[in-house]
Coordinates of C-alpha atoms in Angstrom, one line a residue:
Chain A
M1000 CA 20.7 45.8 -53.4
N1001 CA 17.2 44.5 -52.5
K1002 CA 17.3 42.6 -49.2
L1003 CA 15.5 39.7 -50.7
D1004 CA 18.1 39.2 -53.4
Q1005 CA 21.0 39.5 -51.0
P1006 CA 22.7 36.1 -50.7
V1007 CA 22.2 34.6 -47.2
A1008 CA 25.7 33.2 -47.3
A1009 CA 28.6 33.9 -49.6
L1010 CA 32.3 33.2 -50.3
H1011 CA 34.1 35.8 -52.4
G1012 CA 37.4 34.7 -53.8
V1013 CA 38.2 32.7 -50.8
V1014 CA 41.5 31.0 -50.3
K1015 CA 42.3 28.7 -47.4
R1016 CA 45.7 26.9 -47.0
Y1017 CA 46.7 24.3 -44.4
G1018 CA 50.5 24.5 -44.6
D1019 CA 51.4 23.6 -48.2
V1020 CA 47.9 22.3 -49.0
T1021 CA 45.5 24.6 -50.6
A1022 CA 42.1 23.4 -49.5
V1023 CA 40.1 26.2 -51.0
D1024 CA 41.5 27.9 -54.0
G1025 CA 39.9 31.2 -54.9
L1026 CA 36.3 30.1 -54.5
D1027 CA 33.1 32.1 -55.2
L1028 CA 29.9 30.8 -53.9
E1029 CA 26.5 32.3 -53.2
V1030 CA 23.6 30.9 -51.3
H1031 CA 20.1 32.5 -51.8
R1032 CA 17.0 32.2 -49.6
G1033 CA 14.7 29.3 -50.2
E1034 CA 17.2 27.3 -52.2
L1035 CA 18.7 23.9 -51.3
L1036 CA 22.4 24.0 -52.4
A1037 CA 24.2 20.7 -52.4
L1038 CA 28.0 20.7 -52.2
L1039 CA 29.4 17.7 -53.7
G1040 CA 32.9 16.5 -54.3
P1041 CA 35.3 13.7 -53.5
N1042 CA 37.1 13.6 -50.1
G1043 CA 39.5 16.5 -49.8
A1044 CA 37.6 18.6 -52.4
G1045 CA 37.2 21.3 -49.9
K1046 CA 33.4 20.8 -48.9
S1047 CA 33.9 20.9 -45.2
S1048 CA 36.4 23.7 -45.4
C1049 CA 33.8 25.7 -47.3
V1050 CA 31.2 25.1 -44.6
S1051 CA 33.7 26.0 -41.9
L1052 CA 34.6 29.2 -43.7
L1053 CA 30.9 30.1 -44.0
L1054 CA 30.3 29.4 -40.4
G1055 CA 33.3 31.6 -39.3
L1056 CA 35.1 28.6 -37.8
L1057 CA 38.0 29.2 -40.2
R1058 CA 39.3 32.5 -41.3
P1059 CA 40.1 32.8 -45.0
D1060 CA 43.7 33.5 -46.0
A1061 CA 42.4 35.7 -48.8
G1062 CA 38.9 36.8 -49.9
R1063 CA 36.0 37.0 -47.6
A1064 CA 33.2 34.9 -46.2
E1065 CA 29.8 36.5 -45.4
L1066 CA 26.6 35.5 -43.7
F1067 CA 23.7 37.9 -44.5
G1068 CA 26.3 40.3 -45.8
R1069 CA 28.3 40.4 -42.6
N1070 CA 31.2 38.7 -41.0
P1071 CA 30.2 35.2 -39.9
Q1072 CA 32.0 35.5 -36.6
H1073 CA 29.5 38.1 -35.4
V1074 CA 27.1 36.5 -33.0
D1075 CA 24.1 38.5 -34.4
V1076 CA 24.4 36.8 -37.8
R1077 CA 25.0 33.4 -36.2
R1078 CA 21.6 33.8 -34.5
R1079 CA 20.1 33.4 -38.0
I1080 CA 21.8 30.1 -38.8
G1081 CA 21.4 26.5 -37.8
V1082 CA 24.3 24.0 -37.8
M1083 CA 24.7 20.3 -38.0
L1084 CA 28.4 19.2 -38.1
Q1085 CA 29.8 15.9 -39.2
S1086 CA 30.7 14.8 -35.8
A1087 CA 29.9 16.4 -32.4
E1088 CA 29.7 14.5 -29.2
L1089 CA 26.9 16.2 -27.3
P1090 CA 26.7 16.0 -23.5
A1091 CA 25.9 12.3 -22.8
T1092 CA 24.0 12.8 -19.6
L1093 CA 21.6 15.5 -20.8
R1094 CA 18.2 14.4 -22.0
V1095 CA 17.1 15.3 -25.5
R1096 CA 14.5 17.7 -24.2
E1097 CA 17.3 19.6 -22.2
L1098 CA 19.5 19.7 -25.2
L1099 CA 16.7 21.2 -27.3
R1100 CA 15.8 23.8 -24.6
L1101 CA 19.4 24.8 -24.3
T1102 CA 20.0 25.3 -28.0
A1103 CA 16.7 27.1 -28.5
S1104 CA 17.6 29.5 -25.7
Y1105 CA 20.5 30.9 -27.9
Y1106 CA 18.0 32.2 -30.5
P1107 CA 15.7 35.3 -30.4
Q1108 CA 12.6 33.6 -31.6
P1109 CA 12.9 29.8 -31.6
R1110 CA 10.3 27.2 -32.6
D1111 CA 8.5 25.6 -29.7
L1112 CA 10.1 22.4 -28.5
A1113 CA 7.3 20.1 -29.7
E1114 CA 7.4 21.5 -33.2
S1115 CA 11.2 21.1 -33.4
A1116 CA 10.9 17.6 -32.2
R1117 CA 8.2 16.7 -34.6
L1118 CA 10.0 18.1 -37.6
A1119 CA 13.1 16.1 -36.8
G1120 CA 11.3 13.1 -35.7
V1121 CA 12.6 12.9 -32.1
T1122 CA 9.3 13.3 -30.2
D1123 CA 9.5 9.7 -28.9
V1124 CA 13.0 10.1 -27.4
L1125 CA 12.6 13.5 -25.8
A1126 CA 13.0 12.1 -22.2
R1127 CA 16.0 9.9 -23.0
P1128 CA 19.5 10.8 -22.1
Y1129 CA 21.6 11.5 -25.3
A1130 CA 24.1 8.6 -24.5
K1131 CA 21.3 6.1 -24.7
L1132 CA 20.3 6.9 -28.3
S1133 CA 21.2 5.0 -31.4
G1134 CA 23.5 6.5 -34.0
G1135 CA 20.6 7.4 -36.2
Q1136 CA 18.7 8.9 -33.3
K1137 CA 21.7 11.0 -32.3
R1138 CA 21.9 12.5 -35.9
R1139 CA 18.1 13.3 -35.7
V1140 CA 18.6 15.0 -32.4
Q1141 CA 21.5 17.0 -33.9
F1142 CA 19.2 17.9 -36.8
A1143 CA 16.5 19.1 -34.3
L1144 CA 19.1 21.3 -32.7
A1145 CA 20.1 22.8 -36.1
L1146 CA 16.5 23.8 -36.9
C1147 CA 15.1 24.7 -33.5
G1148 CA 16.2 28.3 -33.8
R1149 CA 14.1 29.0 -36.9
P1150 CA 17.2 29.8 -38.9
G1151 CA 17.3 31.6 -42.2
V1152 CA 20.1 29.3 -43.5
L1153 CA 20.8 25.8 -42.3
F1154 CA 24.2 24.1 -42.8
L1155 CA 24.1 20.4 -42.8
D1156 CA 27.4 18.6 -43.1
E1157 CA 26.7 14.9 -44.1
P1158 CA 23.5 14.9 -42.2
T1159 CA 22.2 11.4 -43.2
V1160 CA 25.3 9.3 -42.5
G1161 CA 24.3 6.4 -40.2
M1162 CA 20.6 6.8 -40.8
D1163 CA 18.4 4.0 -42.1
I1164 CA 16.1 4.5 -45.1
D1165 CA 13.1 5.7 -43.1
A1166 CA 15.0 8.2 -41.0
R1167 CA 16.7 9.5 -44.2
E1168 CA 13.4 10.0 -46.0
R1169 CA 12.0 11.7 -43.0
L1170 CA 14.9 14.1 -42.9
W1171 CA 14.4 14.8 -46.6
W1172 CA 10.8 15.6 -45.9
A1173 CA 11.8 18.0 -43.1
M1174 CA 14.5 19.7 -45.3
R1175 CA 11.8 20.3 -48.0
T1176 CA 9.4 21.7 -45.4
L1177 CA 12.1 24.1 -44.2
V1178 CA 13.0 25.2 -47.7
G1179 CA 9.3 25.7 -48.3
E1180 CA 9.2 28.1 -45.4
G1181 CA 11.9 30.2 -47.1
C1182 CA 14.9 28.7 -45.3
A1183 CA 18.1 28.2 -47.3
V1184 CA 19.9 24.9 -46.9
V1185 CA 23.6 24.2 -47.6
L1186 CA 24.0 20.4 -47.7
T1187 CA 27.2 18.4 -48.1
T1188 CA 26.7 14.8 -48.8
H1189 CA 28.3 11.6 -50.2
Y1190 CA 25.0 10.2 -51.2
L1191 CA 24.4 11.5 -54.7
E1192 CA 20.8 10.3 -54.8
E1193 CA 20.3 12.7 -51.9
A1194 CA 21.4 15.6 -53.9
E1195 CA 19.4 14.3 -56.9
V1196 CA 16.2 14.2 -55.0
L1197 CA 16.6 17.4 -52.9
A1198 CA 18.9 20.0 -54.4
T1199 CA 17.6 23.0 -56.3
R1200 CA 21.3 23.7 -57.2
V1201 CA 24.4 21.6 -57.2
V1202 CA 28.0 22.8 -56.9
V1203 CA 30.7 20.2 -57.6
L1204 CA 34.0 20.9 -55.9
G1205 CA 37.3 19.5 -56.8
R1206 CA 40.7 20.5 -55.3
G1207 CA 39.2 23.6 -53.7
R1208 CA 37.6 24.9 -57.0
V1209 CA 34.1 24.9 -58.4
L1210 CA 34.1 22.3 -61.2
S1211 CA 30.5 22.7 -62.1
E1212 CA 27.5 24.5 -60.9
G1213 CA 23.8 24.4 -61.8
S1214 CA 20.6 22.4 -61.4
V1215 CA 20.7 18.6 -61.2
D1216 CA 19.5 18.6 -64.8
T1217 CA 22.3 20.9 -66.0
L1218 CA 24.8 18.8 -64.3
R1219 CA 23.3 15.6 -65.8
A1220 CA 23.4 17.2 -69.2
H1221 CA 27.1 17.5 -68.8
V1222 CA 27.2 13.8 -69.4
A1223 CA 24.7 13.5 -72.3
S1224 CA 25.0 9.8 -72.5
T1225 CA 22.4 7.1 -72.3
R1226 CA 22.9 3.5 -71.5
I1227 CA 20.8 0.8 -73.4
R1228 CA 20.8 -2.7 -72.1
C1229 CA 19.2 -5.6 -73.9
I1230 CA 19.4 -9.2 -74.9
S1231 CA 19.8 -9.5 -78.7
T1232 CA 21.4 -11.7 -81.3
L1233 CA 22.7 -8.7 -83.2
P1234 CA 26.5 -8.7 -83.5
A1235 CA 28.1 -6.0 -81.3
A1236 CA 30.5 -4.9 -84.0
M1237 CA 27.6 -4.1 -86.3
I1238 CA 25.8 -1.9 -83.7
A1239 CA 29.0 -0.1 -83.0
G1240 CA 29.0 1.1 -86.5
W1241 CA 25.6 2.8 -86.2
P1242 CA 25.5 6.6 -86.0
G1243 CA 25.2 7.9 -82.4
V1244 CA 26.6 4.8 -80.8
E1245 CA 29.7 5.5 -78.7
K1246 CA 30.5 2.1 -77.4
V1247 CA 29.1 -1.4 -77.3
E1248 CA 30.0 -4.0 -74.6
C1249 CA 28.9 -7.5 -74.1
G1250 CA 28.1 -8.4 -70.5
G1251 CA 27.1 -12.1 -70.3
E1252 CA 24.2 -12.4 -72.7
H1253 CA 23.4 -8.7 -72.5
L1254 CA 24.5 -6.0 -74.8
I1255 CA 25.3 -2.7 -73.3
I1256 CA 25.2 0.2 -75.7
I1257 CA 26.3 3.7 -74.7
S1258 CA 24.9 6.4 -76.9
S1259 CA 25.3 10.2 -76.8
A1260 CA 22.7 11.0 -79.5
E1261 CA 19.0 11.1 -79.5
V1262 CA 18.1 7.7 -78.1
E1263 CA 14.6 7.1 -79.6
G1264 CA 15.8 6.5 -83.2
L1265 CA 18.5 4.1 -82.0
V1266 CA 16.0 2.1 -80.0
R1267 CA 13.6 1.9 -83.0
R1268 CA 16.4 0.7 -85.2
L1269 CA 17.4 -2.0 -82.6
L1270 CA 13.8 -3.3 -82.4
D1271 CA 13.5 -3.2 -86.2
S1272 CA 16.7 -5.1 -86.8
D1273 CA 15.9 -7.8 -84.1
P1274 CA 12.3 -8.5 -83.5
A1275 CA 13.3 -11.1 -80.9
L1276 CA 15.1 -8.5 -78.8
R1277 CA 14.0 -8.6 -75.1
D1278 CA 14.8 -7.3 -71.7
L1279 CA 15.2 -3.8 -73.0
E1280 CA 16.3 -1.2 -70.5
V1281 CA 17.1 2.5 -71.3
R1282 CA 18.7 4.7 -68.6
R1283 CA 19.9 8.2 -68.7
A1284 CA 23.1 9.0 -67.1
G1285 CA 22.4 10.1 -63.5
L1286 CA 24.1 12.5 -61.2
A1287 CA 26.5 9.7 -60.2
E1288 CA 27.8 9.3 -63.7
A1289 CA 28.0 13.0 -64.2
F1290 CA 29.9 13.4 -60.9
T1291 CA 32.3 10.6 -61.7
Q1292 CA 33.1 12.1 -65.1
L1293 CA 33.5 15.6 -63.8
T1294 CA 35.9 14.6 -61.0
R1295 CA 37.8 12.3 -63.4
E1296 CA 38.2 15.2 -65.9
A1297 CA 39.5 17.4 -63.0
E1298 CA 42.0 14.7 -62.0
A1299 CA 43.2 14.4 -65.6
A1300 CA 43.5 18.2 -66.0
Chain B
M1359 CA 2.7 36.2 -35.3
N1360 CA 3.1 34.7 -38.7
M1361 CA 4.5 37.9 -40.1
A1362 CA 7.1 38.1 -37.3
I1363 CA 8.2 34.5 -38.0
R1364 CA 8.5 35.0 -41.7
A1365 CA 10.6 38.1 -41.1
G1366 CA 13.3 35.9 -39.6
F1367 CA 14.4 34.9 -43.0
T1368 CA 15.0 38.4 -44.3
E1369 CA 15.5 40.6 -41.2
A1370 CA 17.6 39.9 -38.1
I1371 CA 15.4 39.7 -35.1
P1372 CA 17.0 41.3 -32.1
M1373 CA 17.8 39.2 -29.1
S1374 CA 16.0 40.6 -26.1
R1375 CA 17.9 41.2 -23.0
R1376 CA 15.6 38.8 -21.2
R1377 CA 16.2 36.0 -23.7
L1378 CA 20.0 36.7 -23.6
F1379 CA 20.0 36.4 -19.8
G1380 CA 17.9 33.3 -20.2
A1381 CA 20.5 31.8 -22.5
Y1382 CA 23.3 32.2 -19.9
L1383 CA 21.0 30.7 -17.3
E1384 CA 20.2 27.7 -19.5
E1385 CA 23.8 27.1 -20.2
A1386 CA 24.8 27.2 -16.5
R1387 CA 21.8 24.9 -15.7
S1388 CA 22.8 22.4 -18.4
E1389 CA 26.4 22.4 -17.4
C1390 CA 25.5 21.7 -13.7
L1391 CA 23.0 19.1 -14.5
R1392 CA 25.3 17.4 -16.9
Y1393 CA 28.1 16.9 -14.4
L1394 CA 26.0 16.3 -11.3
R1395 CA 24.6 13.4 -13.2
A1396 CA 28.0 12.0 -14.2
P1397 CA 29.2 9.7 -11.4
G1398 CA 32.5 9.3 -13.2
F1399 CA 33.1 13.0 -12.4
M1400 CA 31.3 13.5 -9.1
L1401 CA 32.4 10.4 -7.1
P1402 CA 36.1 10.8 -7.3
I1403 CA 35.8 14.5 -6.6
L1404 CA 33.7 13.9 -3.5
L1405 CA 35.3 10.7 -2.3
F1406 CA 39.0 11.4 -2.6
P1407 CA 39.1 14.3 -0.2
A1408 CA 36.5 12.6 2.1
V1409 CA 38.5 9.4 2.4
F1410 CA 41.8 11.0 2.8
Y1411 CA 40.4 13.3 5.5
L1412 CA 38.9 10.4 7.3
M1413 CA 42.1 8.5 7.2
F1414 CA 44.6 11.3 8.0
G1415 CA 42.4 13.9 9.6
V1416 CA 40.1 11.8 11.8
L1417 CA 41.6 8.4 12.4
M1418 CA 45.3 9.4 12.7
V1419 CA 44.5 12.5 14.8
H1420 CA 42.1 10.7 17.1
G1421 CA 43.3 10.2 20.6
H1422 CA 46.1 12.8 20.2
D1423 CA 43.7 15.2 22.0
S1424 CA 44.7 17.9 19.6
A1425 CA 41.9 20.0 18.3
G1426 CA 44.3 22.3 16.6
L1427 CA 45.8 19.5 14.5
A1428 CA 42.3 18.3 13.6
R1429 CA 41.4 21.8 12.4
F1430 CA 44.6 22.1 10.5
M1431 CA 43.9 18.8 8.8
L1432 CA 40.4 20.0 7.8
S1433 CA 41.9 23.2 6.3
S1434 CA 44.3 21.1 4.3
Y1435 CA 41.8 18.7 2.9
V1436 CA 39.3 21.4 2.1
A1437 CA 42.1 23.0 0.0
F1438 CA 43.0 19.7 -1.6
G1439 CA 39.3 18.9 -2.3
V1440 CA 38.5 22.2 -3.8
M1441 CA 41.4 21.9 -6.4
A1442 CA 39.8 18.9 -8.1
P1443 CA 36.5 20.3 -9.5
G1444 CA 38.4 23.2 -11.0
L1445 CA 41.3 21.3 -12.5
F1446 CA 39.2 18.3 -13.7
G1447 CA 35.9 20.0 -14.4
F1448 CA 37.5 22.5 -16.6
G1449 CA 40.6 20.7 -17.9
V1450 CA 39.2 17.3 -18.7
S1451 CA 35.9 18.4 -20.1
L1452 CA 37.5 21.1 -22.2
A1453 CA 40.1 18.6 -23.6
I1454 CA 37.4 16.1 -24.4
E1455 CA 35.0 18.6 -25.9
R1456 CA 37.7 20.0 -28.1
D1457 CA 38.4 16.4 -29.2
G1458 CA 34.7 15.4 -29.6
G1459 CA 33.7 18.5 -31.7
L1460 CA 31.3 19.9 -29.2
L1461 CA 33.4 23.1 -28.8
T1462 CA 33.4 23.6 -32.5
L1463 CA 29.7 23.1 -32.7
K1464 CA 29.2 25.6 -29.8
R1465 CA 31.4 28.1 -31.7
A1466 CA 29.2 27.8 -34.8
M1467 CA 26.1 28.1 -32.8
P1468 CA 25.0 31.5 -31.5
E1469 CA 25.9 30.7 -27.9
P1470 CA 26.2 34.1 -26.2
P1471 CA 29.9 35.1 -25.6
G1472 CA 31.5 33.5 -22.5
A1473 CA 28.4 31.5 -21.6
Y1474 CA 30.4 28.2 -22.1
L1475 CA 33.1 29.3 -19.6
L1476 CA 30.6 30.9 -17.2
G1477 CA 28.5 27.7 -17.2
K1478 CA 31.5 25.5 -16.4
M1479 CA 32.7 28.0 -13.7
L1480 CA 29.4 27.9 -11.9
M1481 CA 29.4 24.1 -12.1
A1482 CA 32.9 24.0 -10.6
M1483 CA 31.8 26.4 -7.8
L1484 CA 28.8 24.2 -7.0
A1485 CA 30.9 21.0 -7.0
A1486 CA 33.5 22.7 -4.7
G1487 CA 30.7 23.8 -2.4
L1488 CA 29.5 20.2 -2.1
V1489 CA 33.1 19.1 -1.3
V1490 CA 33.4 21.7 1.5
L1491 CA 30.0 20.8 2.9
L1492 CA 30.8 17.1 2.9
L1493 CA 34.1 17.7 4.7
L1494 CA 32.4 20.0 7.2
V1495 CA 29.8 17.3 8.1
L1496 CA 32.6 14.8 8.5
A1497 CA 34.6 17.1 10.7
I1498 CA 31.7 17.9 13.0
T1499 CA 30.3 14.4 13.3
M1500 CA 33.4 12.2 13.1
A1501 CA 36.2 14.4 14.3
G1502 CA 34.0 16.2 16.8
L1503 CA 35.3 19.6 15.9
S1504 CA 33.3 22.6 17.0
I1505 CA 32.9 25.0 14.1
T1506 CA 30.9 28.2 14.4
L1507 CA 28.3 29.0 11.7
A1508 CA 30.5 32.0 10.6
Q1509 CA 33.5 29.8 10.3
G1510 CA 31.6 27.2 8.3
L1511 CA 30.2 29.9 6.0
E1512 CA 33.6 31.5 5.5
L1513 CA 35.1 28.1 4.7
L1514 CA 32.3 27.5 2.2
I1515 CA 32.7 30.8 0.5
T1516 CA 36.5 30.4 0.4
G1517 CA 36.1 27.0 -1.2
M1518 CA 33.6 28.2 -3.8
L1519 CA 35.7 31.2 -4.8
G1520 CA 39.0 29.3 -4.3
V1521 CA 38.1 26.9 -7.1
L1522 CA 38.5 29.6 -9.6
P1523 CA 42.2 29.7 -10.0
F1524 CA 42.2 25.9 -10.5
C1525 CA 39.5 26.4 -13.2
A1526 CA 41.8 28.7 -15.0
L1527 CA 44.8 26.4 -14.6
G1528 CA 42.7 23.4 -15.7
M1529 CA 41.4 25.4 -18.7
W1530 CA 45.0 26.2 -19.7
V1531 CA 46.0 22.5 -19.4
G1532 CA 42.9 21.6 -21.4
T1533 CA 44.1 23.8 -24.3
L1534 CA 47.5 21.9 -24.3
I1535 CA 46.1 18.4 -24.8
K1536 CA 43.1 16.9 -26.5
G1537 CA 40.9 14.0 -25.4
Q1538 CA 41.7 11.2 -23.0
G1539 CA 45.3 12.2 -22.1
A1540 CA 44.0 15.1 -20.0
P1541 CA 43.2 13.3 -16.8
G1542 CA 46.7 11.9 -16.6
L1543 CA 48.4 15.2 -17.2
L1544 CA 46.1 16.9 -14.7
N1545 CA 47.0 14.4 -12.0
L1546 CA 50.6 15.3 -12.6
V1547 CA 49.7 18.8 -11.8
Y1548 CA 47.2 18.1 -9.0
L1549 CA 49.1 15.7 -6.8
P1550 CA 52.6 17.2 -6.9
M1551 CA 51.1 20.6 -6.3
A1552 CA 49.2 19.5 -3.3
F1553 CA 52.4 18.1 -1.8
L1554 CA 54.6 21.0 -2.7
S1555 CA 52.0 23.4 -1.1
G1556 CA 52.0 21.6 2.2
L1557 CA 48.6 20.0 2.0
W1558 CA 49.7 16.5 2.8
V1559 CA 52.8 17.1 4.9
P1560 CA 52.7 20.4 6.8
L1561 CA 55.2 22.9 5.5
P1562 CA 57.4 23.0 8.6
A1563 CA 58.2 19.3 8.1
L1564 CA 59.2 19.8 4.5
P1565 CA 62.8 20.6 3.4
E1566 CA 63.9 24.2 3.3
V1567 CA 63.8 24.5 -0.5
L1568 CA 60.2 23.3 -0.7
R1569 CA 59.2 25.7 2.1
Q1570 CA 60.8 28.6 0.1
T1571 CA 59.0 27.7 -3.1
A1572 CA 55.6 26.9 -1.7
P1573 CA 54.2 30.4 -2.2
L1574 CA 54.7 29.8 -6.0
W1575 CA 51.7 27.5 -6.0
P1576 CA 48.1 28.7 -5.9
A1577 CA 47.2 25.8 -3.6
Y1578 CA 49.5 27.2 -0.9
H1579 CA 47.6 30.5 -0.9
L1580 CA 44.3 28.7 -0.9
H1581 CA 45.5 26.8 2.1
Q1582 CA 46.3 30.0 3.9
L1583 CA 42.8 31.2 3.3
T1584 CA 41.2 27.9 4.6
Q1585 CA 43.3 28.1 7.7
A1586 CA 42.2 31.7 8.2
A1587 CA 38.5 30.7 7.8
L1588 CA 39.0 28.2 10.6
G1589 CA 40.7 30.7 12.9
L1590 CA 44.1 29.1 12.6
R1591 CA 45.8 32.2 11.3
S1592 CA 45.6 35.8 12.1
G1593 CA 46.7 38.6 9.8
S1594 CA 45.6 39.8 6.5
I1595 CA 44.2 37.4 4.0
F1596 CA 44.3 40.0 1.2
V1597 CA 47.8 39.1 0.0
H1598 CA 46.8 35.5 -0.6
A1599 CA 43.4 36.4 -2.2
G1600 CA 45.3 38.9 -4.4
E1601 CA 47.8 36.3 -5.4
L1602 CA 45.0 33.9 -6.4
L1603 CA 43.2 36.7 -8.3
V1604 CA 46.3 37.5 -10.3
F1605 CA 47.0 33.8 -11.0
T1606 CA 43.4 33.3 -12.2
V1607 CA 43.4 36.3 -14.5
V1608 CA 46.8 35.3 -16.0
F1609 CA 45.9 31.7 -16.7
L1610 CA 42.4 32.6 -17.9
L1611 CA 43.6 35.1 -20.5
W1612 CA 46.5 32.8 -21.5
A1613 CA 44.0 29.9 -22.0
M1614 CA 41.5 32.0 -23.9
W1615 CA 44.3 33.3 -26.2
R1616 CA 45.4 29.7 -26.9
L1617 CA 41.8 28.6 -27.6
R1618 CA 41.3 31.4 -30.1
R1619 CA 44.6 30.6 -31.8
H1620 CA 44.5 26.8 -31.7
G1621 CA 40.8 26.0 -31.4

């Protein structure tokens, strides 16, 4: 296999159980260079277990986990990854600069300190002790530690929790920069808009299995509905009879029409039937709706 | 340069020997800095033995005109003081770092094997060295003991190496318990062991059964070595050093096995 095509991280038929609970249930997953893979799923879906398995922190009960085609527990392959975990209390009395220096020393060819600090947006707090930082600043420092070794693949477990909007957008920018350099990113997040904005591929997990996999658009297409909202005097019961209309609801003076068909014709017919129609709003189902529907289907199954 | 950087995404770049050594050094440096800056760790470790020594080794002995007793007290409180950086430096920090997720992060990061333990060990040795120096200064200035340079050095080296069995024991305790419960549990090891080893009340004054069981405790053997360093004992020190070495290796391996198994 060509080295460029080789996945940088992979799970092959991995099973992980905690007592009676099967957290990961025969999962296959591949991460390729230069892609940003978002792992989504409700709590307990197995996202963090997947990350821990890929990092070699957990051993699979069956199947195998690989980083760059090798066992993740080998220190040589870990020198090619960067990690930001959900919670890690770093040494409180060390300064940010010292934390960066220490972490960079683990890697064969790290970025220089100023560049890591700039990418993560921590240049202004380099001289501060870690304990004196705000929650958002701490997360940014952890991000700086994850990227300082010039990793080939970066694992980010809920990286933007506790960040304000500015900090979050800055982190998104940094992630894009890294992906542009050829780095692969594995991201778990609760913020769907984050996956929507960043991910080149989305994997939705539920009960330790892959529910869906593909680009954001593919996933959105899974829920092919559009929501039309307007103020109109047309009777809801009449619109409900039109072709392509799935459901009509009245919310205050607004009508909410859910359609699964081509929406342009429906809008034209609405405007023709009620010239006084106003406040028109047409919105395609986003990742959030798709995600909700996918996980609900999985629950029902 | 740019080519070499790009290559990192497709090819593993070997870690040079120099950088690997540098990583061990950085880890040790960070660990030392981190604790020397933490007054909550350093102050009790330095002050407890110093205050106890001043009360029982200087004030109580004063006027008794007994240089031998004053020396004996110094040997006892050096042993007592050296136990703490090992037990607490390793035990409490390991328990808290297991709880706070730092240990997990370190395991995921490419920290060179053993650097974490080595760093903590050096930190404990440094802290133990400071304890010994502080007690030596008190002994010379307050108790008026005359200690030769060779004796002082031997005591310092004994203290810095003698902390290691307590590092291993502290580490083992740190694998039994997570988080804030560790200091309490370690005090339950620390204080009774100091007593049972004859550090507070000299062994001849203890009941027969305690005198018989004292050699079970590493603190007893360390005490024999600190006495020897101050010229209070003659005879071979190798038995005691050997006992401590065996104790260290057993608890270190046991603790590492538990860490690997239970994380």
